[in-house]
Amino acid sequence: MNAQTELARKILSEYDGPPIRVMEVCGTHTHEIFRLGIRSVLPKQLEVISGPGCPVCVTPAEYIDEAVWLALEKNVTICTFGDLVRVPGSRSSLADARSRGARIQVVYAPEDAMRYAGEHPEEEVVFLSVGFETTTPASCLALQKAEEAGITNFSLLTANKTMPGAYLAMGDSADAFLYPGHVHAIIGTGLCEQLAAENGISGVAAGFTASDLLLAFALIVKKTQEGKPFFVNAYPRVVTREGSPAAVRLVEEWMEPCDSEWRGIGIIPDSGLQLKKKRDVYDARIRFGIPKMDAARPTACRCGEVLQGICRPTDCKLFGKACVPDHPVGACMVSGEGACSAYYQYGGYING
Amino acid sequence: MLSAVQEQEEGSMCVGLPARVMNLKGNMAVVDASGAKREVDAQLLEGLEPGDYVMVHAGMAIAKIQDEENEMLEDLLK
């Protein structure tokens, strides 16, 4: 163990102050914290809650309904990241649609979807463009390459989201955020400094290895005791203050902010991205005239509360009973990055 | 058809992978991510060279990984 990690562990093991609530806002953090056993070395007073940072989990059921409609009514080929396939819509999932004959292609990257469209000019191909700041540049890149290659049978169904609005909306849910390192590799850390200075919202930008996470939690414990709102970049290997202006520019060429619905939470102003008007031809909603989908029927699923840190996955009546990874009711159980899936997979009883 | 597990592993959107740049051709880079080789788009990053480490998301290199020691963080812990 290096000196820094040793210091971090010492701070964590010796902490005996008041409770500290930390919200991790990234699905990968949720999973790595479980997988690496980090909870077992955190002090009891430190409560880790899972925020709304899994893109699949916050994508509303109506979005799945739109994709299913495109596949079944318009005979469109849907290209998607794999973790969306089993997310329940209000009537069916894409997996259900596939069993009824829909063409659903799982891709690793948006560019793969663009390439598929190029190779299948007789099909209309729609990529399900979900994700946060880290994934959106890749969607825009796929459009840029489609345009360059003259591929005209390719469009996006957008549900891209941005984090700053969520930080503000969730600001009161925790004493500090564990900021998602890769989001801030794109947008930089000016916003986090501003949240600390102007909104009293604290946090640490964190990486994903065991030593990264120990360091981040130790910094949160240490800085919280100082009693002032704070921000520390604990992942300077990858995160810089300025972020990636090239990625931000790429996104701004294609997309613009819009209000966006977060599954289980509601509409957060300016927290989404949609294609600019002049890019209409790549917008599947316009291209295919997708009708407005009815709101999803309510179930006993508490994903919305889980995502806001109001309850834990294990507090939901459905958890581990009606709702398991093979038969998910809510999106947090579907996605490999969802909080419910992590609790189910790794046991939900470690340190709370 | 892929199993549910395969689907998640192959299609999980949001997992960043650290990878080493093996060679570059125009905007594209061939990277080695823990033994798996893949071509990724590297147009966001300037001045990349073989041997550099990058963070890859959804087929795109989004950041260069710096390997400098950070004493400032250690000082904050003291």
Tab-separated table of C-alpha atoms in Angstrom:
chain	number	residue	atom	x	y	z
A	1	MET	CA	0.000	0.000	0.000
A	2	ASN	CA	1.433	3.422	-0.813
A	3	ALA	CA	1.698	6.214	1.711
A	4	GLN	CA	-1.359	8.019	0.371
A	5	THR	CA	-3.617	4.961	0.613
A	6	GLU	CA	-2.292	4.195	4.079
A	7	LEU	CA	-3.128	7.733	5.225
A	8	ALA	CA	-6.583	7.417	3.671
A	9	ARG	CA	-7.303	4.140	5.469
A	10	LYS	CA	-6.124	5.634	8.749
A	11	ILE	CA	-8.510	8.579	8.392
A	12	LEU	CA	-11.395	6.258	7.578
A	13	SER	CA	-10.713	3.774	10.374
A	14	GLU	CA	-10.226	6.462	13.023
A	15	TYR	CA	-13.272	8.556	12.171
A	16	ASP	CA	-15.701	8.780	15.074
A	17	GLY	CA	-17.591	11.970	14.271
A	18	PRO	CA	-21.219	12.562	13.268
A	19	PRO	CA	-22.883	10.688	10.378
A	20	ILE	CA	-21.873	11.691	6.845
A	21	ARG	CA	-24.084	10.915	3.852
A	22	VAL	CA	-22.222	10.530	0.582
A	23	MET	CA	-24.068	10.207	-2.700
A	24	GLU	CA	-22.251	8.486	-5.512
A	25	VAL	CA	-23.634	9.773	-8.768
A	26	CYS	CA	-22.196	7.180	-11.091
A	27	GLY	CA	-23.332	3.640	-11.768
A	28	THR	CA	-19.775	2.463	-12.189
A	29	HIS	CA	-18.932	3.840	-8.760
A	30	THR	CA	-21.916	1.977	-7.300
A	31	HIS	CA	-20.614	-1.277	-8.681
A	32	GLU	CA	-16.941	-0.787	-8.027
A	33	ILE	CA	-17.593	0.189	-4.408
A	34	PHE	CA	-19.373	-3.137	-3.922
A	35	ARG	CA	-17.066	-5.227	-6.073
A	36	LEU	CA	-13.898	-3.972	-4.405
A	37	GLY	CA	-15.340	-4.359	-0.914
A	38	ILE	CA	-14.881	-0.650	-0.157
A	39	ARG	CA	-17.897	-0.547	2.142
A	40	SER	CA	-16.198	-2.931	4.558
A	41	VAL	CA	-13.435	-0.393	5.262
A	42	LEU	CA	-15.669	2.659	5.565
A	43	PRO	CA	-16.620	3.915	9.013
A	44	LYS	CA	-20.148	3.038	10.166
A	45	GLN	CA	-21.159	6.693	10.267
A	46	LEU	CA	-20.452	7.069	6.579
A	47	GLU	CA	-23.555	6.215	4.631
A	48	VAL	CA	-23.135	5.678	0.904
A	49	ILE	CA	-26.251	6.294	-1.153
A	50	SER	CA	-26.634	5.655	-4.857
A	51	GLY	CA	-27.708	8.650	-6.881
A	52	PRO	CA	-29.195	9.048	-10.343
A	53	GLY	CA	-26.032	8.361	-12.324
A	54	CYS	CA	-26.940	5.223	-14.187
A	55	PRO	CA	-28.212	6.351	-17.598
A	56	VAL	CA	-30.368	3.272	-18.089
A	57	CYS	CA	-32.012	3.710	-14.703
A	58	VAL	CA	-33.097	7.288	-15.323
A	59	THR	CA	-34.412	6.727	-18.846
A	60	PRO	CA	-38.213	6.922	-18.665
A	61	ALA	CA	-40.475	4.027	-19.673
A	62	GLU	CA	-41.993	6.200	-22.422
A	63	TYR	CA	-38.609	6.263	-24.139
A	64	ILE	CA	-38.583	2.463	-24.343
A	65	ASP	CA	-42.159	2.685	-25.687
A	66	GLU	CA	-40.949	5.010	-28.450
A	67	ALA	CA	-38.190	2.571	-29.416
A	68	VAL	CA	-40.584	-0.393	-29.384
A	69	TRP	CA	-43.027	1.614	-31.533
A	70	LEU	CA	-40.276	2.376	-34.082
A	71	ALA	CA	-39.247	-1.268	-34.229
A	72	LEU	CA	-42.725	-2.757	-34.509
A	73	GLU	CA	-44.751	-0.081	-36.325
A	74	LYS	CA	-42.076	1.378	-38.608
A	75	ASN	CA	-39.961	-1.749	-39.066
A	76	VAL	CA	-36.912	0.221	-37.984
A	77	THR	CA	-33.719	-1.571	-36.910
A	78	ILE	CA	-32.898	-0.488	-33.380
A	79	CYS	CA	-29.216	-0.347	-32.460
A	80	THR	CA	-28.614	-0.036	-28.748
A	81	PHE	CA	-26.259	-0.535	-25.872
A	82	GLY	CA	-27.049	-3.946	-24.435
A	83	ASP	CA	-28.193	-2.765	-21.046
A	84	LEU	CA	-31.300	-1.096	-22.508
A	85	VAL	CA	-32.668	-4.265	-24.088
A	86	ARG	CA	-34.440	-5.636	-21.041
A	87	VAL	CA	-35.577	-2.349	-19.487
A	88	PRO	CA	-39.358	-2.529	-19.116
A	89	GLY	CA	-41.353	0.038	-21.069
A	90	SER	CA	-44.940	0.658	-20.032
A	91	ARG	CA	-46.111	-2.286	-22.147
A	92	SER	CA	-43.070	-4.217	-23.248
A	93	SER	CA	-39.294	-4.179	-23.377
A	94	LEU	CA	-37.135	-4.278	-26.498
A	95	ALA	CA	-36.441	-7.948	-25.700
A	96	ASP	CA	-40.216	-8.596	-25.877
A	97	ALA	CA	-40.375	-6.693	-29.148
A	98	ARG	CA	-37.526	-8.791	-30.517
A	99	SER	CA	-39.446	-11.968	-29.732
A	100	ARG	CA	-42.257	-10.487	-31.853
A	101	GLY	CA	-39.933	-10.027	-34.788
A	102	ALA	CA	-38.352	-6.628	-34.182
A	103	ARG	CA	-34.737	-6.171	-35.291
A	104	ILE	CA	-32.714	-5.179	-32.222
A	105	GLN	CA	-28.932	-4.965	-32.659
A	106	VAL	CA	-26.681	-4.661	-29.626
A	107	VAL	CA	-23.674	-2.447	-30.275
A	108	TYR	CA	-20.673	-1.400	-28.229
A	109	ALA	CA	-20.434	2.104	-29.652
A	110	PRO	CA	-22.678	4.527	-31.575
A	111	GLU	CA	-20.171	4.360	-34.394
A	112	ASP	CA	-20.904	0.636	-34.765
A	113	ALA	CA	-24.571	1.535	-35.317
A	114	MET	CA	-23.595	4.070	-37.991
A	115	ARG	CA	-21.433	1.429	-39.667
A	116	TYR	CA	-24.302	-1.081	-39.537
A	117	ALA	CA	-26.503	1.491	-41.273
A	118	GLY	CA	-23.859	1.940	-43.972
A	119	GLU	CA	-23.749	-1.808	-44.543
A	120	HIS	CA	-27.559	-2.163	-44.621
A	121	PRO	CA	-28.802	0.679	-46.834
A	122	GLU	CA	-32.172	-1.067	-47.261
A	123	GLU	CA	-32.926	-0.720	-43.525
A	124	GLU	CA	-33.764	2.378	-41.503
A	125	VAL	CA	-31.419	2.318	-38.489
A	126	VAL	CA	-32.037	4.210	-35.254
A	127	PHE	CA	-29.477	4.365	-32.477
A	128	LEU	CA	-30.827	4.730	-28.940
A	129	SER	CA	-28.770	7.681	-27.808
A	130	VAL	CA	-28.844	7.600	-24.021
A	131	GLY	CA	-26.099	8.467	-21.607
A	132	PHE	CA	-24.364	11.293	-19.853
A	133	GLU	CA	-21.525	13.625	-20.806
A	134	THR	CA	-19.178	10.679	-21.320
A	135	THR	CA	-21.268	8.955	-23.990
A	136	THR	CA	-22.897	11.870	-25.805
A	137	PRO	CA	-19.718	12.871	-27.719
A	138	ALA	CA	-19.637	9.362	-29.231
A	139	SER	CA	-23.252	9.756	-30.444
A	140	CYS	CA	-22.396	13.081	-32.069
A	141	LEU	CA	-19.291	11.567	-33.595
A	142	ALA	CA	-21.417	8.836	-35.187
A	143	LEU	CA	-23.600	11.538	-36.772
A	144	GLN	CA	-20.555	13.440	-37.981
A	145	LYS	CA	-19.220	10.285	-39.627
A	146	ALA	CA	-22.612	9.419	-41.098
A	147	GLU	CA	-22.754	12.865	-42.652
A	148	GLU	CA	-19.219	12.567	-44.031
A	149	ALA	CA	-19.962	9.120	-45.472
A	150	GLY	CA	-23.312	10.206	-46.927
A	151	ILE	CA	-25.211	7.632	-44.877
A	152	THR	CA	-28.837	8.745	-44.909
A	153	ASN	CA	-30.638	5.803	-43.254
A	154	PHE	CA	-29.294	6.570	-39.790
A	155	SER	CA	-30.841	8.644	-37.010
A	156	LEU	CA	-30.878	9.016	-33.232
A	157	LEU	CA	-33.623	8.648	-30.667
A	158	THR	CA	-32.178	10.989	-28.070
A	159	ALA	CA	-32.505	10.810	-24.308
A	160	ASN	CA	-29.080	12.183	-23.461
A	161	LYS	CA	-28.755	13.738	-20.073
A	162	THR	CA	-26.416	16.144	-18.349
A	163	MET	CA	-25.367	16.085	-14.731
A	164	PRO	CA	-25.287	19.703	-13.522
A	165	GLY	CA	-29.077	19.995	-13.181
A	166	ALA	CA	-29.178	16.737	-11.232
A	167	TYR	CA	-26.498	17.938	-8.818
A	168	LEU	CA	-28.611	20.986	-8.055
A	169	ALA	CA	-31.828	18.956	-7.782
A	170	MET	CA	-30.169	16.402	-5.480
A	171	GLY	CA	-28.030	18.883	-3.575
A	172	ASP	CA	-29.906	18.392	-0.307
A	173	SER	CA	-29.881	14.591	-0.428
A	174	ALA	CA	-26.359	14.201	0.890
A	175	ASP	CA	-23.500	15.924	2.712
A	176	ALA	CA	-21.170	15.358	-0.218
A	177	PHE	CA	-21.164	13.994	-3.740
A	178	LEU	CA	-18.715	11.459	-5.053
A	179	TYR	CA	-18.551	13.130	-8.458
A	180	PRO	CA	-18.278	10.826	-11.494
A	181	GLY	CA	-14.687	11.127	-12.684
A	182	HIS	CA	-15.319	10.635	-16.357
A	183	VAL	CA	-18.180	13.126	-16.598
A	184	HIS	CA	-15.772	15.737	-15.260
A	185	ALA	CA	-13.025	14.585	-17.615
A	186	ILE	CA	-15.377	16.053	-20.236
A	187	ILE	CA	-16.932	19.093	-18.558
A	188	GLY	CA	-14.057	19.980	-16.227
A	189	THR	CA	-14.388	20.944	-12.592
A	190	GLY	CA	-15.321	24.630	-12.706
A	191	LEU	CA	-18.927	23.669	-12.025
A	192	CYS	CA	-17.991	21.699	-8.883
A	193	GLU	CA	-16.031	24.670	-7.564
A	194	GLN	CA	-19.004	26.890	-8.273
A	195	LEU	CA	-21.429	24.484	-6.532
A	196	ALA	CA	-19.242	24.594	-3.430
A	197	ALA	CA	-18.828	28.374	-3.477
A	198	GLU	CA	-22.340	29.436	-4.453
A	199	ASN	CA	-24.679	26.585	-3.529
A	200	GLY	CA	-22.951	25.045	-0.520
A	201	ILE	CA	-22.784	21.700	-2.315
A	202	SER	CA	-19.672	19.679	-1.505
A	203	GLY	CA	-17.997	16.851	-3.333
A	204	VAL	CA	-14.902	15.093	-4.534
A	205	ALA	CA	-14.223	14.003	-8.130
A	206	ALA	CA	-13.216	10.383	-7.860
A	207	GLY	CA	-11.633	7.652	-9.928
A	208	PHE	CA	-12.571	4.006	-9.958
A	209	THR	CA	-9.751	1.948	-8.460
A	210	ALA	CA	-9.666	0.876	-4.801
A	211	SER	CA	-7.015	3.454	-3.948
A	212	ASP	CA	-8.888	6.182	-5.872
A	213	LEU	CA	-12.044	5.439	-3.894
A	214	LEU	CA	-10.346	5.232	-0.505
A	215	LEU	CA	-8.637	8.538	-1.203
A	216	ALA	CA	-11.928	10.162	-2.220
A	217	PHE	CA	-13.824	8.941	0.849
A	218	ALA	CA	-10.964	9.947	3.163
A	219	LEU	CA	-10.949	13.433	1.639
A	220	ILE	CA	-14.700	13.688	2.150
A	221	VAL	CA	-14.346	12.691	5.817
A	222	LYS	CA	-11.466	15.082	6.364
A	223	LYS	CA	-13.015	18.058	4.576
A	224	THR	CA	-16.484	17.538	6.073
A	225	GLN	CA	-14.946	17.913	9.522
A	226	GLU	CA	-13.608	21.310	8.532
A	227	GLY	CA	-17.227	22.402	8.253
A	228	LYS	CA	-17.043	24.418	5.015
A	229	PRO	CA	-18.413	23.483	1.568
A	230	PHE	CA	-15.570	21.978	-0.438
A	231	PHE	CA	-14.498	20.536	-3.738
A	232	VAL	CA	-11.398	18.429	-4.338
A	233	ASN	CA	-10.288	16.820	-7.583
A	234	ALA	CA	-9.093	13.439	-6.330
A	235	TYR	CA	-8.683	12.032	-9.842
A	236	PRO	CA	-6.183	14.403	-11.462
A	237	ARG	CA	-4.808	11.518	-13.546
A	238	VAL	CA	-7.812	11.941	-15.801
A	239	VAL	CA	-9.793	14.993	-14.653
A	240	THR	CA	-8.547	18.505	-15.335
A	241	ARG	CA	-10.062	21.839	-14.491
A	242	GLU	CA	-10.795	22.634	-18.123
A	243	GLY	CA	-12.056	19.171	-19.101
A	244	SER	CA	-12.238	18.423	-22.799
A	245	PRO	CA	-13.185	21.526	-24.806
A	246	ALA	CA	-13.009	19.412	-27.984
A	247	ALA	CA	-15.704	17.046	-26.673
A	248	VAL	CA	-17.887	19.928	-25.520
A	249	ARG	CA	-17.547	21.601	-28.936
A	250	LEU	CA	-18.443	18.376	-30.743
A	251	VAL	CA	-21.640	18.029	-28.721
A	252	GLU	CA	-22.543	21.710	-29.181
A	253	GLU	CA	-22.328	21.309	-32.933
A	254	TRP	CA	-25.129	18.764	-32.901
A	255	MET	CA	-27.164	19.148	-29.757
A	256	GLU	CA	-28.736	21.753	-27.510
A	257	PRO	CA	-30.076	21.651	-23.944
A	258	CYS	CA	-33.706	20.743	-23.236
A	259	ASP	CA	-35.798	19.852	-20.200
A	260	SER	CA	-35.588	16.162	-19.532
A	261	GLU	CA	-37.548	13.585	-17.612
A	262	TRP	CA	-35.626	11.365	-15.213
A	263	ARG	CA	-37.354	8.079	-14.529
A	264	GLY	CA	-38.838	8.096	-11.065
A	265	ILE	CA	-37.702	11.654	-10.358
A	266	GLY	CA	-39.525	13.883	-12.814
A	267	ILE	CA	-38.532	16.691	-15.120
A	268	ILE	CA	-35.290	18.515	-14.363
A	269	PRO	CA	-34.975	21.774	-16.356
A	270	ASP	CA	-32.168	21.918	-18.926
A	271	SER	CA	-30.850	18.500	-17.898
A	272	GLY	CA	-31.212	16.854	-21.297
A	273	LEU	CA	-29.884	17.230	-24.804
A	274	GLN	CA	-31.799	17.137	-28.060
A	275	LEU	CA	-30.677	17.497	-31.661
A	276	LYS	CA	-30.557	21.058	-32.934
A	277	LYS	CA	-33.266	22.136	-35.325
A	278	LYS	CA	-30.915	22.242	-38.277
A	279	ARG	CA	-30.097	18.574	-37.541
A	280	ASP	CA	-33.750	17.493	-37.827
A	281	VAL	CA	-32.989	14.920	-40.480
A	282	TYR	CA	-31.108	12.840	-37.878
A	283	ASP	CA	-33.865	13.107	-35.269
A	284	ALA	CA	-35.889	9.876	-35.229
A	285	ARG	CA	-38.830	11.592	-33.491
A	286	ILE	CA	-39.258	13.963	-36.417
A	287	ARG	CA	-38.204	11.558	-39.136
A	288	PHE	CA	-40.815	8.970	-38.172
A	289	GLY	CA	-43.400	11.230	-36.540
A	290	ILE	CA	-43.368	9.330	-33.272
A	291	PRO	CA	-46.640	9.967	-31.409
A	292	LYS	CA	-46.631	11.009	-27.769
A	293	MET	CA	-46.549	7.919	-25.573
A	294	ASP	CA	-48.914	7.581	-22.616
A	295	ALA	CA	-47.395	7.831	-19.172
A	296	ALA	CA	-46.343	4.552	-17.637
A	297	ARG	CA	-48.624	2.800	-15.171
A	298	PRO	CA	-47.407	3.125	-11.596
A	299	THR	CA	-46.138	-0.018	-9.855
A	300	ALA	CA	-44.890	-0.610	-6.327
A	301	CYS	CA	-41.377	-0.088	-7.727
A	302	ARG	CA	-39.417	2.451	-5.698
A	303	CYS	CA	-36.597	3.120	-8.184
A	304	GLY	CA	-37.373	6.821	-8.106
A	305	GLU	CA	-36.782	6.995	-4.373
A	306	VAL	CA	-33.694	4.797	-4.636
A	307	LEU	CA	-32.263	7.180	-7.220
A	308	GLN	CA	-32.762	10.119	-4.901
A	309	GLY	CA	-31.256	8.371	-1.904
A	310	ILE	CA	-34.600	8.467	-0.067
A	311	CYS	CA	-34.674	4.714	0.378
A	312	ARG	CA	-32.326	1.804	-0.153
A	313	PRO	CA	-33.009	-0.966	-2.647
A	314	THR	CA	-33.663	-3.352	0.223
A	315	ASP	CA	-36.457	-1.083	1.500
A	316	CYS	CA	-38.523	-1.804	-1.626
A	317	LYS	CA	-41.133	-4.539	-1.240
A	318	LEU	CA	-40.371	-5.905	-4.697
A	319	PHE	CA	-36.601	-6.172	-4.190
A	320	GLY	CA	-35.333	-9.738	-4.507
A	321	LYS	CA	-38.899	-11.050	-4.762
A	322	ALA	CA	-40.957	-9.835	-7.720
A	323	CYS	CA	-37.966	-7.833	-8.944
A	324	VAL	CA	-34.739	-9.736	-9.673
A	325	PRO	CA	-32.171	-9.329	-12.497
A	326	ASP	CA	-33.822	-12.049	-14.593
A	327	HIS	CA	-37.226	-10.441	-14.201
A	328	PRO	CA	-36.706	-6.773	-13.432
A	329	VAL	CA	-39.624	-4.507	-12.569
A	330	GLY	CA	-37.616	-1.306	-12.307
A	331	ALA	CA	-34.703	-0.040	-14.336
A	332	CYS	CA	-32.322	-0.019	-11.352
A	333	MET	CA	-32.498	-3.819	-11.338
A	334	VAL	CA	-32.016	-4.152	-15.092
A	335	SER	CA	-28.880	-2.239	-15.663
A	336	GLY	CA	-25.601	-3.770	-14.581
A	337	GLU	CA	-24.885	-0.339	-13.159
A	338	GLY	CA	-28.129	0.074	-11.272
A	339	ALA	CA	-28.169	0.323	-7.494
A	340	CYS	CA	-30.716	-2.503	-7.073
A	341	SER	CA	-28.723	-4.803	-9.318
A	342	ALA	CA	-25.565	-4.035	-7.316
A	343	TYR	CA	-27.322	-4.705	-4.016
A	344	TYR	CA	-28.768	-7.942	-5.387
A	345	GLN	CA	-25.522	-9.114	-6.914
A	346	TYR	CA	-23.229	-8.275	-4.019
A	347	GLY	CA	-25.604	-8.625	-1.086
A	348	GLY	CA	-27.338	-5.587	0.296
A	349	TYR	CA	-26.363	-5.956	3.889
A	350	ILE	CA	-22.803	-4.754	3.994
A	351	ASN	CA	-22.606	-1.652	6.161
A	352	GLY	CA	-26.302	-1.011	5.732
B	1	MET	CA	-29.170	-14.399	-29.356
B	2	LEU	CA	-26.951	-13.087	-26.591
B	3	SER	CA	-27.686	-14.092	-23.017
B	4	ALA	CA	-28.690	-11.364	-20.623
B	5	VAL	CA	-25.239	-11.433	-19.057
B	6	GLN	CA	-23.443	-11.216	-22.400
B	7	GLU	CA	-25.696	-8.389	-23.400
B	8	GLN	CA	-24.774	-6.436	-20.315
B	9	GLU	CA	-21.092	-7.152	-20.640
B	10	GLU	CA	-20.862	-6.372	-24.297
B	11	GLY	CA	-23.241	-3.530	-24.342
B	12	SER	CA	-22.869	-1.685	-21.087
B	13	MET	CA	-22.605	1.888	-22.159
B	14	CYS	CA	-21.073	3.698	-19.350
B	15	VAL	CA	-18.021	1.755	-18.361
B	16	GLY	CA	-14.777	3.583	-19.003
B	17	LEU	CA	-11.822	1.422	-19.895
B	18	PRO	CA	-8.209	2.467	-19.487
B	19	ALA	CA	-6.200	1.409	-22.515
B	20	ARG	CA	-2.721	1.794	-23.996
B	21	VAL	CA	-2.304	3.319	-27.429
B	22	MET	CA	-0.541	0.855	-29.731
B	23	ASN	CA	-0.584	2.803	-32.964
B	24	LEU	CA	-2.288	5.767	-34.581
B	25	LYS	CA	-3.657	6.318	-38.033
B	26	GLY	CA	-5.358	9.630	-38.726
B	27	ASN	CA	-8.021	10.136	-36.082
B	28	MET	CA	-8.138	6.452	-35.176
B	29	ALA	CA	-6.044	4.636	-32.591
B	30	VAL	CA	-5.607	0.931	-31.978
B	31	VAL	CA	-5.622	0.448	-28.223
B	32	ASP	CA	-4.912	-2.422	-25.893
B	33	ALA	CA	-7.364	-2.586	-22.986
B	34	SER	CA	-6.146	-5.336	-20.657
B	35	GLY	CA	-5.276	-7.525	-23.636
B	36	ALA	CA	-8.310	-6.741	-25.784
B	37	LYS	CA	-7.373	-4.802	-28.893
B	38	ARG	CA	-9.803	-2.362	-30.391
B	39	GLU	CA	-9.848	0.527	-32.782
B	40	VAL	CA	-11.170	3.682	-31.189
B	41	ASP	CA	-11.670	7.225	-32.350
B	42	ALA	CA	-9.059	9.554	-30.877
B	43	GLN	CA	-9.958	12.863	-32.523
B	44	LEU	CA	-10.692	14.555	-29.198
B	45	LEU	CA	-7.122	14.169	-27.985
B	46	GLU	CA	-4.213	16.133	-29.376
B	47	GLY	CA	-0.616	14.982	-29.508
B	48	LEU	CA	-1.230	11.328	-28.693
B	49	GLU	CA	1.659	8.946	-29.138
B	50	PRO	CA	1.996	5.169	-29.003
B	51	GLY	CA	2.541	4.129	-25.400
B	52	ASP	CA	0.196	6.805	-23.997
B	53	TYR	CA	-2.677	5.644	-21.836
B	54	VAL	CA	-6.198	6.850	-22.557
B	55	MET	CA	-9.667	6.435	-21.062
B	56	VAL	CA	-12.097	4.918	-23.573
B	57	HIS	CA	-15.885	5.351	-23.470
B	58	ALA	CA	-18.246	3.924	-26.108
B	59	GLY	CA	-15.536	3.554	-28.725
B	60	MET	CA	-14.023	6.959	-28.175
B	61	ALA	CA	-10.877	8.005	-26.310
B	62	ILE	CA	-12.172	10.775	-24.050
B	63	ALA	CA	-9.117	11.624	-21.938
B	64	LYS	CA	-5.411	11.050	-21.711
B	65	ILE	CA	-4.273	9.467	-18.454
B	66	GLN	CA	-1.424	11.381	-16.805
B	67	ASP	CA	0.941	9.442	-14.612
B	68	GLU	CA	2.271	12.219	-12.443
B	69	GLU	CA	2.429	11.819	-8.689
B	70	ASN	CA	0.111	14.097	-6.830
B	71	GLU	CA	1.571	15.376	-3.630
B	72	MET	CA	-1.123	17.962	-3.183
B	73	LEU	CA	-3.685	15.244	-2.410
B	74	GLU	CA	-1.425	13.584	0.107
B	75	ASP	CA	-0.923	16.919	1.836
B	76	LEU	CA	-4.683	17.359	2.101
B	77	LEU	CA	-4.893	14.096	4.029
B	78	LYS	CA	-2.343	15.194	6.617
